[in-house]
Coordinates of C-alpha atoms in Angstrom, one line a residue:
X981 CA 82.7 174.4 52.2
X982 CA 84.7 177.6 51.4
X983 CA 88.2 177.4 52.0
X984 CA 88.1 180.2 54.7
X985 CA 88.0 179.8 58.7
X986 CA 84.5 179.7 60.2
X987 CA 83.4 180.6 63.4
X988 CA 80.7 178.1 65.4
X989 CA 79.3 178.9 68.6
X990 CA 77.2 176.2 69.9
X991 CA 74.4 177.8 73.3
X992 CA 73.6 175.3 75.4
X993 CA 71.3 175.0 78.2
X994 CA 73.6 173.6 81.1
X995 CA 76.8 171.6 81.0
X996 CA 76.3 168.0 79.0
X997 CA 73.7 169.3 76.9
X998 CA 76.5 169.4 74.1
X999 CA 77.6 166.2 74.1
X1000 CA 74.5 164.4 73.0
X1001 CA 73.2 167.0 70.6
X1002 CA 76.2 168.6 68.6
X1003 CA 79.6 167.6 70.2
X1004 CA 80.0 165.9 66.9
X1005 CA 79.9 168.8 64.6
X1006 CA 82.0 170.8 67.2
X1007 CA 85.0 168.5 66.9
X1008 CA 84.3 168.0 63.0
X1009 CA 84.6 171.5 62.9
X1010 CA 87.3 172.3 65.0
X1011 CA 89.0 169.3 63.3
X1012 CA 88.5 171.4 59.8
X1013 CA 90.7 174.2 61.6
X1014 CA 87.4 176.4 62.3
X1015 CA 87.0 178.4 65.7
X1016 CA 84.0 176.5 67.8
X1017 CA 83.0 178.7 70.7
X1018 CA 80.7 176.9 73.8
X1019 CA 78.4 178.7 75.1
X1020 CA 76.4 177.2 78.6
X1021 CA 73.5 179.2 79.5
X1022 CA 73.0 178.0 83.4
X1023 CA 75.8 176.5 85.8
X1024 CA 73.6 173.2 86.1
X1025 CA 73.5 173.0 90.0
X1026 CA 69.9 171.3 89.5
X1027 CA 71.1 168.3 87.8
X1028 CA 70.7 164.5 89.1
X1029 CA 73.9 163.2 90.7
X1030 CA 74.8 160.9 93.3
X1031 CA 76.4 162.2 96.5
X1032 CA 80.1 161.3 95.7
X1033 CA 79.6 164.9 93.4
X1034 CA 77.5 166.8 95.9
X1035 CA 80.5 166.2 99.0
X1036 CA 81.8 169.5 98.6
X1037 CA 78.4 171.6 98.4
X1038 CA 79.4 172.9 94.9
X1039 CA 78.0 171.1 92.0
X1040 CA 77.3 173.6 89.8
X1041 CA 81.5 174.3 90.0
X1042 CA 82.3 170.4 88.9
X1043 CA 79.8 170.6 86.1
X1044 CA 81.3 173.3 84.7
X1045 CA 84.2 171.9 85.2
X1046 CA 83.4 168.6 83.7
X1047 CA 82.5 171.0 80.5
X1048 CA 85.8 172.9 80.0
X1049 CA 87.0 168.7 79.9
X1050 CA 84.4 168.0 77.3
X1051 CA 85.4 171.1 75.2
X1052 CA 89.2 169.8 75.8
X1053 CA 88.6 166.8 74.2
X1054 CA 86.1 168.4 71.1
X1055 CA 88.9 170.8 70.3
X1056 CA 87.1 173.8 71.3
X1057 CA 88.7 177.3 71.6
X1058 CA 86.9 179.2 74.6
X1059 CA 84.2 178.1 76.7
X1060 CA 81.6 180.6 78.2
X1061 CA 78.9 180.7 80.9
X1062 CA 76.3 183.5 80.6
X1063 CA 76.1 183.3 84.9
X1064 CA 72.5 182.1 85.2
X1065 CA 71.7 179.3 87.7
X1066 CA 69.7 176.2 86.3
X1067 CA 65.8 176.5 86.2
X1068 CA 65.2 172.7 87.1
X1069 CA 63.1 171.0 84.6
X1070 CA 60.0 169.9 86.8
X1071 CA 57.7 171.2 89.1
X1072 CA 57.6 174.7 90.3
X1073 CA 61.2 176.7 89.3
X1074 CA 62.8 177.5 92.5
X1075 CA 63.8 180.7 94.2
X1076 CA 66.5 182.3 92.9
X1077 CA 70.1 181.7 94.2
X1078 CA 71.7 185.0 95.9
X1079 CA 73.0 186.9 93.4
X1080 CA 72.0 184.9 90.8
X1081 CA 68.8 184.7 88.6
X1082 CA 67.3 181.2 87.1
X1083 CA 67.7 181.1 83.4
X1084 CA 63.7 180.7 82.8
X1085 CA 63.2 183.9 84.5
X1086 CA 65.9 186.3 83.0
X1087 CA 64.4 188.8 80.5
X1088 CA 65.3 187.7 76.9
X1089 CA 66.3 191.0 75.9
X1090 CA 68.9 190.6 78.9
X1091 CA 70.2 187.1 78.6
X1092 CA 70.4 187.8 74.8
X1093 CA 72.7 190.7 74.8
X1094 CA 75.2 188.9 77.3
X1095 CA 74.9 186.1 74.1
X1096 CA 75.1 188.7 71.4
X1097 CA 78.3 190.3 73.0
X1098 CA 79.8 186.9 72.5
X1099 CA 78.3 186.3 68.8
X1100 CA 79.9 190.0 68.2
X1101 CA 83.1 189.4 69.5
X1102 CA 83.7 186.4 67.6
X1103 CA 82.5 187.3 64.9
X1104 CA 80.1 184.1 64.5
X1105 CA 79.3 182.6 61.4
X1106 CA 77.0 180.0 62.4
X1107 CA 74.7 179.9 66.2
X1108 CA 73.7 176.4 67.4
X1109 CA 70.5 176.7 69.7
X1110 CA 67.6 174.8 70.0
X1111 CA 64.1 174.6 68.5
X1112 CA 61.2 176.5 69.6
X1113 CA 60.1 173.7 71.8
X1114 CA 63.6 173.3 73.5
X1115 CA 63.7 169.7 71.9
X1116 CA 62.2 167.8 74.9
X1117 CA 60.4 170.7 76.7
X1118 CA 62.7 171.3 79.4
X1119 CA 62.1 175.3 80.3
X1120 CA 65.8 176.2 80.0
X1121 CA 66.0 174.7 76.9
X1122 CA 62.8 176.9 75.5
X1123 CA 64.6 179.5 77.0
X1124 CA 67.8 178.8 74.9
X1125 CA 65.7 178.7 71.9
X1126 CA 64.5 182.3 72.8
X1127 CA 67.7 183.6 73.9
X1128 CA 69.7 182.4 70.7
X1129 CA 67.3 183.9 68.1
X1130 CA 67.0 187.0 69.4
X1131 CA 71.1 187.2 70.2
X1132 CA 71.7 186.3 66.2
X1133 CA 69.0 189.4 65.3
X1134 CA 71.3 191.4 67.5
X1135 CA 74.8 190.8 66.4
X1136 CA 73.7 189.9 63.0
X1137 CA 74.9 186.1 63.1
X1138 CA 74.4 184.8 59.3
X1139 CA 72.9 181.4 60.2
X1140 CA 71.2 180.4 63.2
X1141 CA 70.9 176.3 63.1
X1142 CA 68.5 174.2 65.7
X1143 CA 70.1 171.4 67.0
X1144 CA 67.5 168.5 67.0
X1145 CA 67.0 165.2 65.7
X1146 CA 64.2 163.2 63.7
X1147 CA 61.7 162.7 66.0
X1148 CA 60.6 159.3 64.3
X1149 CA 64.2 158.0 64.5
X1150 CA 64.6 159.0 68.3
X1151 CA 61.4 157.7 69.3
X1152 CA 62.4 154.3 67.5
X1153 CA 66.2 154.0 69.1
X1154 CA 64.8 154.7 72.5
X1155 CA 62.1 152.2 72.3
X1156 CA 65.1 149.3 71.4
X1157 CA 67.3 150.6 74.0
X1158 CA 64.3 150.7 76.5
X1159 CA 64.3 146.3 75.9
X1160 CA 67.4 146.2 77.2
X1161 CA 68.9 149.0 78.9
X1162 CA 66.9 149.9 82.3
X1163 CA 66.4 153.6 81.9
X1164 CA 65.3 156.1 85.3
X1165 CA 62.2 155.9 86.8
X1166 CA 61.8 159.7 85.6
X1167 CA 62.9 158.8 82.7
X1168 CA 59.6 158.9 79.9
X1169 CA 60.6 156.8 76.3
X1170 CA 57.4 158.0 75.4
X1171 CA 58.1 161.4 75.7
X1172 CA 60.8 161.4 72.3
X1173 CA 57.4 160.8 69.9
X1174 CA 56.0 163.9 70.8
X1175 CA 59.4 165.7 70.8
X1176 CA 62.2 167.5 68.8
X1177 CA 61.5 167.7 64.9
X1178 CA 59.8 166.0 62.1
X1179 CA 62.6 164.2 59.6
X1180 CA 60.6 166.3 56.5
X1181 CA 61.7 169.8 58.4
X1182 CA 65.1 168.7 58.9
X1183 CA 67.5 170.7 56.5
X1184 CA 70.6 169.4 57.6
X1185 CA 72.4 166.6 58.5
X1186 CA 76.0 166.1 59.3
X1187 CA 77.8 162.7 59.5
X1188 CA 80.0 162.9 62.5
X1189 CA 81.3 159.0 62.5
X1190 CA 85.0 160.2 61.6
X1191 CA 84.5 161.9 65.6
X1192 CA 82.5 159.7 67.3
X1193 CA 85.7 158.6 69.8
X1194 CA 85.5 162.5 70.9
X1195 CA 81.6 162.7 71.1
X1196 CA 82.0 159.7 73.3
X1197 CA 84.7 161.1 75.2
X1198 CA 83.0 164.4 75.9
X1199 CA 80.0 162.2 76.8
X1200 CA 82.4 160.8 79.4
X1201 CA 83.4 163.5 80.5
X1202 CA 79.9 164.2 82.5
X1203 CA 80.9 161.9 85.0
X1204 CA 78.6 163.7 87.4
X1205 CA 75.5 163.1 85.2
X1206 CA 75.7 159.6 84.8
X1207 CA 76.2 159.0 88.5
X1208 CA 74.0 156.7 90.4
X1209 CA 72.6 157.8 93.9
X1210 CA 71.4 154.4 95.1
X1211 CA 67.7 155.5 94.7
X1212 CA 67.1 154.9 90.9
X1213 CA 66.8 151.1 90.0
X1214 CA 68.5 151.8 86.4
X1215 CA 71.3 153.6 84.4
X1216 CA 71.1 157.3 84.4
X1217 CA 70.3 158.5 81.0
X1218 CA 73.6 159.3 79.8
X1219 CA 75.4 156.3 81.6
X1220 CA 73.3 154.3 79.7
X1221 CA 74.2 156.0 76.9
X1222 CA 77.9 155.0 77.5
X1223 CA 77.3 151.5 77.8
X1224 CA 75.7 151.3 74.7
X1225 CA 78.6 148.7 72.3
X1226 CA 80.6 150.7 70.2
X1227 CA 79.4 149.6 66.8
X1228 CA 75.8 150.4 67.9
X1229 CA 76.7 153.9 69.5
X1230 CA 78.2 154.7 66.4
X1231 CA 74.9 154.1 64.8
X1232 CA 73.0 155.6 67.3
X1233 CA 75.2 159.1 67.4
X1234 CA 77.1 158.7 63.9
X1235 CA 74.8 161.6 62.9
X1236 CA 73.3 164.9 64.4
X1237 CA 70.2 166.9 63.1
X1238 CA 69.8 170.6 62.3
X1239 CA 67.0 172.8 61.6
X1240 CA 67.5 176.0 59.8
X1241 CA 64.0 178.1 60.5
X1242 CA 65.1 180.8 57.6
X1243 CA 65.1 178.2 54.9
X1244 CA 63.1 175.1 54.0
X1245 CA 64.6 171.3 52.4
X1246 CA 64.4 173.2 48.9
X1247 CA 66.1 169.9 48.1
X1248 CA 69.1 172.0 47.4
X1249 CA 71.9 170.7 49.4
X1250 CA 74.6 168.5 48.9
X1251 CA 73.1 165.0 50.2
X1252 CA 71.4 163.5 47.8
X1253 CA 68.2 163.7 49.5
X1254 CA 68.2 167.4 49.2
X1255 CA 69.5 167.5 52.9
X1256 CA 72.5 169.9 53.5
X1257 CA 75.9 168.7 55.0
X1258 CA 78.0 170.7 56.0
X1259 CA 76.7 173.6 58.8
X1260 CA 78.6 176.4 56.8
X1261 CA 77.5 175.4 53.4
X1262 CA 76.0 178.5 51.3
X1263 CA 77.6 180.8 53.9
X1264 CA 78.4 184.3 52.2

């Protein structure tokens, strides 16, 4: 990596998505004394939680909250929300909040200059987003996908990466954890072997074991989202997650996944399967 300081900004969908998919590289990177910038698309007001986080009428407010606390903990510099309200991920998207629009509905061009002032300002190196099928298929994560490309076109961002992760390896780890963790009733293991991205398109992969106590930690830090209402007969997703021994979750999370859609493997990066990393490598 170049001696210089880099700037990461990391677009997520709503407040969590970050921990599981690239809180990792975030805190290697601040830890490396680069600026990482968060970016949350939608206030998450949607989300599952029991009703010890809904007392107060506001959830959207703790989960935002419970993000600045994750980006505490990763070392990052400035957190952002663009102001859109969370789309829901099934079923019909709901009428828009007052004053507010859902994120699935906001015109790209819109939601992408609000991301490109952002880009711009900080002078990003390197845009985290998602891939073109928003990973699992959730519509706010397509959205992201959308959003973030066209952002990086606009304030000229050298390297837009797709956070992801082999889809062969999730689909396998789920499938062990499903034998003994109890996962959500709306919870579908099967749903991993038809998403995120084939291992042979992955271009990079970054070992984040040195930070796993933070990924964890900002993974804790969504104490909303891995809150129990009474009506699920397992773990939320995320809880589960949590309970998962620490020399296994190291395993499991030791590593996160990037696509680069500009380039292909080429075999030219610095692992020695051809794989790159380091998020910044063969920046200019």
């Amino acid at each position: 990596m170049d001696a210089m300081t880099r700037t990461l900004v990391a677009f997520h969908a709503h407040p969590d998505d970050e921990a599981l998919l690239t809180s990792g590289t975030m805190a290697k990177a601040a830890a490396q004394g680069h600026r990482v910038v968060l970016v949350v698309a939608t206030d998450g007001a949607l989300g599952l939680a029991s009703d010890d986080f809904r007392t107060d009428g506001d959830l959207a407010a703790t989960r935002l909250d419970e993000t600045r606390a994750s980006a505490e903990v990763l070392g990052v510099d400035r957190v952002e929300w663009l102001g859109y309200a969370d789309s829901g991920h099934d079923g019909p998207v709901p009428e828009n909040p007052p004053g507010r629009v859902r994120f699935c509905r906001a015109p790209v061009e819109e939601a992408a200059e609000r991301l490109a002032a952002v880009l711009t300002t900080e002078r990003a190196d390197v845009l985290l987003t998602y891939d073109a099928a928003g990973g699992y298929g959730h519509r706010d994560h397509v959205r992201v996908h959308e959003v973030g490309a066209r952002a990086a076109e606009i304030a000229g961002t050298q390297r837009v990466l797709e956070a992801t992760v082999p889809r062969d390896t999730i689909a396998r780890a789920v499938r062990l954890a499903a034998k003994v963790y109890p996962f959500p009733k709306e919870f579908d293991p099967t749903s991993f072997e038809r998403a995120f991205t084939a291992r042979a398109d992955i271009t990079h992969r970054v070992d984040v074991r040195r930070h796993i106590a933070a990924k964890r930690a900002s993974m804790r830090a969504h104490a909303s989202q891995a809150s129990n209402d009474g009506s699920q007969s397992g773990d939320r997703t995320l809880a589960a997650f949590l309970r998962i021994p620490r020399p296994l979750f190291d395993l499991v999370f030791g590593r996160e996944w990037f696509r680069d859609p500009s380039v292909g493997r080429g075999g030219n990066g610095t692992g020695a399967d051809g794989i790159r990393t380091d998020v910044f490598e063969g920046l200019a």
